[in-house]
mmCIF file of C-alpha atoms in Angstrom:
data_model
loop_
_atom_site.group_PDB
_atom_site.id
_atom_site.type_symbol
_atom_site.label_atom_id
_atom_site.label_comp_id
_atom_site.label_asym_id
_atom_site.label_seq_id
_atom_site.Cartn_x
_atom_site.Cartn_y
_atom_site.Cartn_z
ATOM 1 C CA MET A 1 -150.169 38.287 227.569
ATOM 2 C CA SER A 2 -146.550 38.211 229.128
ATOM 3 C CA ASN A 3 -148.202 37.754 232.124
ATOM 4 C CA ILE A 4 -150.711 34.906 230.898
ATOM 5 C CA LYS A 5 -147.414 33.183 229.092
ATOM 6 C CA LYS A 6 -145.555 33.217 233.057
ATOM 7 C CA ARG A 7 -148.552 31.628 234.193
ATOM 8 C CA LEU A 8 -149.166 29.116 231.766
ATOM 9 C CA ARG A 9 -145.140 28.486 232.018
ATOM 10 C CA LYS A 10 -145.554 28.112 235.767
ATOM 11 C CA GLU A 11 -148.282 26.145 235.140
ATOM 12 C CA LYS A 12 -146.574 23.824 232.901
ATOM 13 C CA ILE A 13 -143.206 23.634 235.447
ATOM 14 C CA ALA A 14 -145.615 22.841 238.849
ATOM 15 C CA LYS A 15 -147.385 19.328 236.025
ATOM 16 C CA VAL A 16 -144.005 18.602 235.702
ATOM 17 C CA ALA A 17 -142.614 18.101 238.866
ATOM 18 C CA MET A 18 -145.932 16.589 239.989
ATOM 19 C CA GLN A 19 -146.111 13.828 237.502
ATOM 20 C CA LEU A 20 -142.249 13.861 238.060
ATOM 21 C CA SER A 21 -142.860 13.076 241.974
ATOM 22 C CA GLY A 22 -145.852 10.324 241.060
ATOM 23 C CA ILE A 23 -143.620 8.169 239.359
ATOM 24 C CA THR A 24 -140.853 8.443 241.410
ATOM 25 C CA ILE A 25 -143.187 7.910 244.276
ATOM 26 C CA THR A 26 -145.062 5.538 242.242
ATOM 27 C CA GLY A 27 -141.313 3.605 240.812
ATOM 28 C CA SER A 28 -140.047 3.062 244.297
ATOM 29 C CA LEU A 29 -143.094 1.165 245.715
ATOM 30 C CA PHE A 30 -143.107 -1.137 242.821
ATOM 31 C CA PHE A 31 -139.195 -1.668 243.373
ATOM 32 C CA ILE A 32 -139.644 -2.464 246.596
ATOM 33 C CA ILE A 33 -142.823 -4.993 246.422
ATOM 34 C CA GLY A 34 -140.114 -5.923 243.172
ATOM 35 C CA THR A 35 -137.125 -6.500 245.590
ATOM 36 C CA ILE A 36 -139.216 -8.458 247.927
ATOM 37 C CA LEU A 37 -141.203 -10.495 245.793
ATOM 38 C CA TYR A 38 -137.710 -11.721 244.181
ATOM 39 C CA LYS A 39 -136.013 -12.331 247.159
ATOM 40 C CA GLY A 40 -138.294 -13.705 249.516
ATOM 41 C CA LEU A 41 -141.036 -15.735 247.638
ATOM 42 C CA PRO A 42 -137.904 -18.873 246.700
ATOM 43 C CA TYR A 43 -138.009 -19.125 250.195
ATOM 44 C CA LEU A 44 -141.739 -18.601 251.011
ATOM 45 C CA SER A 45 -143.678 -21.894 252.170
ATOM 46 C CA TRP A 46 -146.522 -22.983 254.160
ATOM 47 C CA GLU A 47 -144.348 -24.384 256.421
ATOM 48 C CA MET A 48 -142.872 -21.875 257.110
ATOM 49 C CA ILE A 49 -145.893 -19.818 257.762
ATOM 50 C CA SER A 50 -147.419 -22.466 259.540
ATOM 51 C CA GLN A 51 -145.022 -23.528 262.132
ATOM 52 C CA ALA A 52 -142.730 -22.567 264.837
ATOM 53 C CA PRO A 53 -139.345 -21.823 264.654
ATOM 54 C CA LYS A 54 -137.349 -25.091 265.349
ATOM 55 C CA GLY A 55 -134.084 -25.458 266.898
ATOM 56 C CA GLY A 56 -131.564 -23.609 264.609
ATOM 57 C CA PHE A 57 -134.381 -22.210 262.644
ATOM 58 C CA TYR A 58 -131.795 -19.036 262.764
ATOM 59 C CA ILE A 59 -129.171 -20.575 261.526
ATOM 60 C CA GLY A 60 -131.058 -21.760 257.981
ATOM 61 C CA LYS A 61 -132.374 -25.385 259.791
ATOM 62 C CA GLU A 62 -136.359 -25.947 260.177
ATOM 63 C CA GLY A 63 -139.175 -24.278 261.514
ATOM 64 C CA GLY A 64 -141.229 -20.625 260.524
ATOM 65 C CA ILE A 65 -142.491 -18.017 261.957
ATOM 66 C CA LEU A 66 -145.706 -18.674 263.230
ATOM 67 C CA ASN A 67 -144.956 -17.276 266.305
ATOM 68 C CA ALA A 68 -143.922 -14.088 265.172
ATOM 69 C CA ILE A 69 -147.168 -13.663 262.864
ATOM 70 C CA LEU A 70 -149.192 -14.658 265.483
ATOM 71 C CA GLY A 71 -147.516 -11.971 267.742
ATOM 72 C CA SER A 72 -147.941 -9.316 265.645
ATOM 73 C CA LEU A 73 -151.777 -9.847 264.849
ATOM 74 C CA TYR A 74 -152.523 -9.794 268.694
ATOM 75 C CA LEU A 75 -149.779 -6.288 269.481
ATOM 76 C CA ALA A 76 -151.378 -4.656 266.862
ATOM 77 C CA THR A 77 -154.834 -5.765 266.881
ATOM 78 C CA CYS A 78 -155.153 -4.947 270.438
ATOM 79 C CA SER A 79 -152.844 -1.632 271.006
ATOM 80 C CA THR A 80 -155.139 -0.490 267.444
ATOM 81 C CA VAL A 81 -158.735 -1.341 269.932
ATOM 82 C CA LEU A 82 -157.049 0.629 272.545
ATOM 83 C CA ALA A 83 -155.721 3.111 270.763
ATOM 84 C CA THR A 84 -159.451 4.039 269.030
ATOM 85 C CA VAL A 85 -160.934 2.978 272.261
ATOM 86 C CA ILE A 86 -159.043 6.504 273.843
ATOM 87 C CA GLY A 87 -158.585 8.297 271.174
ATOM 88 C CA ILE A 88 -161.992 8.676 269.983
ATOM 89 C CA PRO A 89 -163.552 9.981 272.994
ATOM 90 C CA ILE A 90 -160.833 12.355 273.435
ATOM 91 C CA SER A 91 -161.183 14.287 270.323
ATOM 92 C CA ILE A 92 -164.529 14.189 270.293
ATOM 93 C CA PHE A 93 -164.179 16.081 273.610
ATOM 94 C CA LEU A 94 -161.443 19.231 271.843
ATOM 95 C CA ASN A 95 -163.731 19.682 268.670
ATOM 96 C CA ILE A 96 -167.309 19.378 270.676
ATOM 97 C CA TYR A 97 -166.934 19.630 274.464
ATOM 98 C CA VAL A 98 -163.688 22.107 274.874
ATOM 99 C CA LYS A 99 -164.493 25.862 273.803
ATOM 100 C CA SER A 100 -163.263 26.594 269.834
ATOM 101 C CA GLY A 101 -160.204 28.504 270.149
ATOM 102 C CA SER A 102 -159.822 28.344 273.977
ATOM 103 C CA PHE A 103 -156.172 27.741 275.034
ATOM 104 C CA LEU A 104 -157.012 24.549 276.010
ATOM 105 C CA GLU A 105 -157.769 23.330 272.581
ATOM 106 C CA ARG A 106 -154.946 24.586 270.352
ATOM 107 C CA SER A 107 -152.722 23.333 273.736
ATOM 108 C CA CYS A 108 -154.050 19.841 273.198
ATOM 109 C CA LYS A 109 -153.311 19.809 269.768
ATOM 110 C CA LEU A 110 -150.534 20.851 269.880
ATOM 111 C CA LEU A 111 -149.169 18.166 272.299
ATOM 112 C CA PHE A 112 -150.779 15.741 270.170
ATOM 113 C CA ASP A 113 -148.654 17.132 267.124
ATOM 114 C CA VAL A 114 -145.629 16.693 268.959
ATOM 115 C CA LEU A 115 -146.336 13.110 270.429
ATOM 116 C CA PHE A 116 -147.313 11.856 266.393
ATOM 117 C CA GLY A 117 -143.264 12.998 265.668
ATOM 118 C CA ILE A 118 -142.244 11.581 268.086
ATOM 119 C CA PRO A 119 -140.325 8.273 267.486
ATOM 120 C CA SER A 120 -140.763 5.238 268.771
ATOM 121 C CA ILE A 121 -137.786 4.318 270.448
ATOM 122 C CA VAL A 122 -138.360 7.106 272.746
ATOM 123 C CA TYR A 123 -142.423 5.876 273.468
ATOM 124 C CA GLY A 124 -139.677 2.306 273.785
ATOM 125 C CA ALA A 125 -137.509 3.432 276.506
ATOM 126 C CA ILE A 126 -139.899 5.665 278.577
ATOM 127 C CA ALA A 127 -141.975 2.001 278.736
ATOM 128 C CA PHE A 128 -139.556 0.118 279.605
ATOM 129 C CA SER A 129 -138.440 2.883 282.561
ATOM 130 C CA ILE A 130 -141.577 2.175 283.433
ATOM 131 C CA MET A 131 -141.784 -1.331 283.346
ATOM 132 C CA VAL A 132 -138.405 -1.742 285.579
ATOM 133 C CA TRP A 133 -139.822 1.146 287.947
ATOM 134 C CA MET A 134 -143.194 -1.637 288.316
ATOM 135 C CA GLY A 135 -141.214 -4.628 288.201
ATOM 136 C CA ILE A 136 -143.010 -5.705 284.984
ATOM 137 C CA ARG A 137 -140.805 -7.804 282.727
ATOM 138 C CA ALA A 138 -140.194 -7.784 278.272
ATOM 139 C CA SER A 139 -143.848 -9.275 277.548
ATOM 140 C CA LEU A 140 -146.944 -8.497 274.987
ATOM 141 C CA LEU A 141 -148.162 -6.430 277.655
ATOM 142 C CA GLY A 142 -145.071 -3.988 277.974
ATOM 143 C CA GLY A 143 -145.812 -4.510 273.673
ATOM 144 C CA ILE A 144 -148.967 -3.647 273.861
ATOM 145 C CA ILE A 145 -148.734 -0.567 276.550
ATOM 146 C CA THR A 146 -146.109 0.374 274.155
ATOM 147 C CA ILE A 147 -147.840 0.316 271.039
ATOM 148 C CA THR A 148 -151.145 1.609 271.718
ATOM 149 C CA LEU A 149 -149.193 5.289 273.007
ATOM 150 C CA LEU A 150 -147.901 5.432 270.049
ATOM 151 C CA THR A 151 -150.779 4.788 268.170
ATOM 152 C CA ILE A 152 -153.615 7.281 269.906
ATOM 153 C CA PRO A 153 -152.104 11.109 268.447
ATOM 154 C CA ILE A 154 -152.893 8.925 265.527
ATOM 155 C CA VAL A 155 -156.009 8.401 266.180
ATOM 156 C CA VAL A 156 -156.286 11.896 267.697
ATOM 157 C CA ARG A 157 -154.670 13.883 265.020
ATOM 158 C CA THR A 158 -157.295 11.275 261.939
ATOM 159 C CA ILE A 159 -160.179 12.262 263.824
ATOM 160 C CA ASP A 160 -159.551 15.575 264.625
ATOM 161 C CA GLU A 161 -158.451 16.498 260.858
ATOM 162 C CA LEU A 162 -161.992 14.110 259.647
ATOM 163 C CA LEU A 163 -164.702 16.345 262.469
ATOM 164 C CA LYS A 164 -163.197 19.173 260.654
ATOM 165 C CA THR A 165 -164.564 18.389 257.350
ATOM 166 C CA ILE A 166 -168.265 18.342 258.764
ATOM 167 C CA PRO A 167 -170.106 21.512 257.965
ATOM 168 C CA ILE A 168 -170.121 23.622 261.087
ATOM 169 C CA ASP A 169 -174.176 24.406 260.012
ATOM 170 C CA LEU A 170 -174.951 21.188 261.157
ATOM 171 C CA LYS A 171 -173.508 21.432 264.190
ATOM 172 C CA HIS A 172 -175.342 25.282 264.839
ATOM 173 C CA VAL A 173 -179.067 23.202 263.088
ATOM 174 C CA THR A 174 -178.379 20.357 265.701
ATOM 175 C CA PHE A 175 -178.196 22.712 268.921
ATOM 176 C CA SER A 176 -181.146 24.699 267.247
ATOM 177 C CA LEU A 177 -183.374 21.232 267.487
ATOM 178 C CA GLY A 178 -182.756 20.847 271.992
ATOM 179 C CA ALA A 179 -179.727 18.428 271.304
ATOM 180 C CA THR A 180 -177.557 17.350 273.506
ATOM 181 C CA ARG A 181 -173.679 17.597 273.532
ATOM 182 C CA TRP A 182 -173.351 13.952 273.590
ATOM 183 C CA GLU A 183 -176.505 13.740 270.813
ATOM 184 C CA LEU A 184 -174.327 16.132 268.303
ATOM 185 C CA ALA A 185 -171.268 13.915 269.313
ATOM 186 C CA LYS A 186 -172.700 10.398 268.133
ATOM 187 C CA ILE A 187 -174.592 12.798 264.873
ATOM 188 C CA PHE A 188 -170.770 13.342 263.881
ATOM 189 C CA LEU A 189 -169.762 10.131 264.282
ATOM 190 C CA LYS A 190 -172.190 8.748 262.355
ATOM 191 C CA TYR A 191 -170.749 11.526 259.569
ATOM 192 C CA ILE A 192 -167.182 9.997 259.142
ATOM 193 C CA LYS A 193 -168.317 6.604 260.320
ATOM 194 C CA PRO A 194 -166.170 6.047 256.899
ATOM 195 C CA GLY A 195 -163.636 8.018 257.629
ATOM 196 C CA ILE A 196 -162.732 5.797 261.111
ATOM 197 C CA PHE A 197 -161.563 3.363 259.647
ATOM 198 C CA THR A 198 -158.968 4.942 257.588
ATOM 199 C CA ALA A 199 -157.714 5.864 261.338
ATOM 200 C CA ILE A 200 -157.858 2.418 262.381
ATOM 201 C CA LEU A 201 -155.781 1.439 259.853
ATOM 202 C CA LEU A 202 -153.246 4.049 260.032
ATOM 203 C CA ALA A 203 -152.892 2.894 263.649
ATOM 204 C CA PHE A 204 -152.569 -0.935 262.217
ATOM 205 C CA GLY A 205 -149.914 0.224 259.717
ATOM 206 C CA ARG A 206 -147.866 1.887 262.533
ATOM 207 C CA ALA A 207 -148.061 -1.222 265.462
ATOM 208 C CA ILE A 208 -148.091 -3.701 263.074
ATOM 209 C CA GLY A 209 -144.559 -2.628 261.180
ATOM 210 C CA ASP A 210 -143.061 -0.499 264.545
ATOM 211 C CA VAL A 211 -139.706 -2.088 265.304
ATOM 212 C CA ALA A 212 -138.124 -0.099 267.611
ATOM 213 C CA GLY A 213 -140.914 0.197 269.832
ATOM 214 C CA VAL A 214 -140.773 -3.179 270.764
ATOM 215 C CA LEU A 215 -137.213 -4.232 271.069
ATOM 216 C CA LEU A 216 -137.481 -2.848 274.328
ATOM 217 C CA THR A 217 -140.543 -3.831 275.769
ATOM 218 C CA THR A 218 -141.653 -6.798 274.294
ATOM 219 C CA GLY A 219 -138.895 -9.581 274.030
ATOM 220 C CA PHE A 220 -138.382 -12.033 271.836
ATOM 221 C CA SER A 221 -139.495 -15.724 271.742
ATOM 222 C CA ASP A 222 -139.566 -18.890 269.734
ATOM 223 C CA ASN A 223 -142.957 -20.196 271.301
ATOM 224 C CA LEU A 224 -145.971 -19.648 270.503
ATOM 225 C CA PRO A 225 -147.753 -16.481 272.772
ATOM 226 C CA LYS A 226 -150.317 -17.638 274.775
ATOM 227 C CA TYR A 227 -149.819 -15.763 277.619
ATOM 228 C CA ILE A 228 -149.848 -11.489 277.733
ATOM 229 C CA ASP A 229 -147.459 -11.704 280.453
ATOM 230 C CA GLU A 230 -144.574 -13.249 278.651
ATOM 231 C CA PRO A 231 -142.202 -12.373 276.168
ATOM 232 C CA ALA A 232 -143.807 -12.556 272.175
ATOM 233 C CA ALA A 233 -141.849 -12.157 268.907
ATOM 234 C CA THR A 234 -143.144 -9.910 265.734
ATOM 235 C CA LEU A 235 -142.572 -9.611 261.818
ATOM 236 C CA PRO A 236 -140.453 -6.946 262.319
ATOM 237 C CA LEU A 237 -138.221 -8.790 265.060
ATOM 238 C CA ALA A 238 -138.188 -11.847 263.084
ATOM 239 C CA ILE A 239 -137.377 -10.060 259.955
ATOM 240 C CA PHE A 240 -134.157 -7.584 261.733
ATOM 241 C CA PHE A 241 -132.535 -11.018 263.054
ATOM 242 C CA GLN A 242 -132.719 -12.883 260.397
ATOM 243 C CA LEU A 243 -131.311 -9.943 258.014
ATOM 244 C CA SER A 244 -128.811 -9.646 260.731
ATOM 245 C CA SER A 245 -127.071 -13.545 259.817
ATOM 246 C CA PRO A 246 -124.723 -14.245 257.709
ATOM 247 C CA ILE A 247 -126.305 -17.081 256.002
ATOM 248 C CA PRO A 248 -127.742 -16.038 252.917
ATOM 249 C CA GLU A 249 -130.862 -18.641 253.260
ATOM 250 C CA VAL A 250 -131.417 -17.367 256.568
ATOM 251 C CA GLN A 251 -131.624 -13.635 254.742
ATOM 252 C CA GLY A 252 -134.291 -14.843 252.728
ATOM 253 C CA ARG A 253 -136.553 -15.781 254.853
ATOM 254 C CA ALA A 254 -136.431 -12.764 255.992
ATOM 255 C CA TYR A 255 -137.272 -11.376 253.330
ATOM 256 C CA ALA A 256 -139.955 -13.987 253.011
ATOM 257 C CA SER A 257 -140.993 -13.058 255.919
ATOM 258 C CA ALA A 258 -140.914 -8.766 255.020
ATOM 259 C CA LEU A 259 -142.920 -10.397 252.284
ATOM 260 C CA VAL A 260 -145.487 -11.756 254.704
ATOM 261 C CA LEU A 261 -145.712 -8.586 256.685
ATOM 262 C CA THR A 262 -146.685 -6.561 253.589
ATOM 263 C CA CYS A 263 -149.384 -9.520 252.445
ATOM 264 C CA ILE A 264 -151.191 -9.283 256.031
ATOM 265 C CA ILE A 265 -151.297 -5.395 255.292
ATOM 266 C CA LEU A 266 -152.259 -5.349 252.358
ATOM 267 C CA ILE A 267 -155.574 -7.717 253.548
ATOM 268 C CA ILE A 268 -156.257 -4.820 256.120
ATOM 269 C CA VAL A 269 -155.864 -2.084 253.381
ATOM 270 C CA ILE A 270 -158.555 -3.988 251.234
ATOM 271 C CA CYS A 271 -160.958 -4.690 253.922
ATOM 272 C CA THR A 272 -161.168 -1.627 255.194
ATOM 273 C CA HIS A 273 -161.685 0.340 251.619
ATOM 274 C CA LEU A 274 -164.599 -2.276 251.817
ATOM 275 C CA LEU A 275 -165.876 -1.318 255.187
ATOM 276 C CA ALA A 276 -165.756 2.312 254.305
ATOM 277 C CA SER A 277 -167.549 1.948 250.864
ATOM 278 C CA LYS A 278 -170.271 0.232 252.347
ATOM 279 C CA GLN A 279 -170.643 2.752 255.520
ATOM 280 C CA GLN A 280 -170.491 5.090 252.448
ATOM 281 C CA LYS A 281 -174.353 5.497 252.720
ATOM 282 C CA HIS A 282 -174.826 6.252 255.553
ATOM 283 C CA LYS A 283 -172.937 9.410 255.365
ATOM 284 C CA ILE A 284 -175.486 12.807 255.831
#
């Protein structure tokens, strides 16, 4: 009986700890969102969203953040697409074409784990060095390359974890029917299709919210992004520069910009969940 009481006591302690953790995380989330709404909503207007910065915008004069919104969307979309196109074949190769448990498989997965944890400023510094060596100036192209390198490990490791959820019997049955590895890869991709949207969401969220990686490679411009070889503004950098201002109105605009960024991510999350729910019926 004493052992049972100890186990019940441990279970109660664990349950309380999990509840406290959940309350803390949820409370922190509501605190952050509440702060952004309280400080940013009074400064948010249609003019701010639909206009590019004008002279003196960062000292409290007219203008908006349209250039940063478009720059962030271009940067995040292009880099996410490239990371997905590159990352999915890598995951398929490591899980289907490479022998399970081999040195190559373990080494590659360890490498991507390390790349996953490297801070974005390191990617930015390396990309900046390469750009200087190749004579490429800070531009939207440089930012796309940097963020693509940053998000490839996210896609690869997420897809890898999804592929691990596939029953091993499915692989054996498919091979027993005479299917090739490429045909098996297509079956696996169909099986994990809902989860691929999650990987894309994670990559997009990391791409659109990164500051350190684009600080050195993308540059900053008050103009609307038109060409890929020109500097472009992003929302995180616009928030950073506005918060650095001592003028209260400009700081309020920074919170309004953060609110816009939060809304964009929220829309992406909702769309991803809707697409995933629709694709769930195709799961084998």
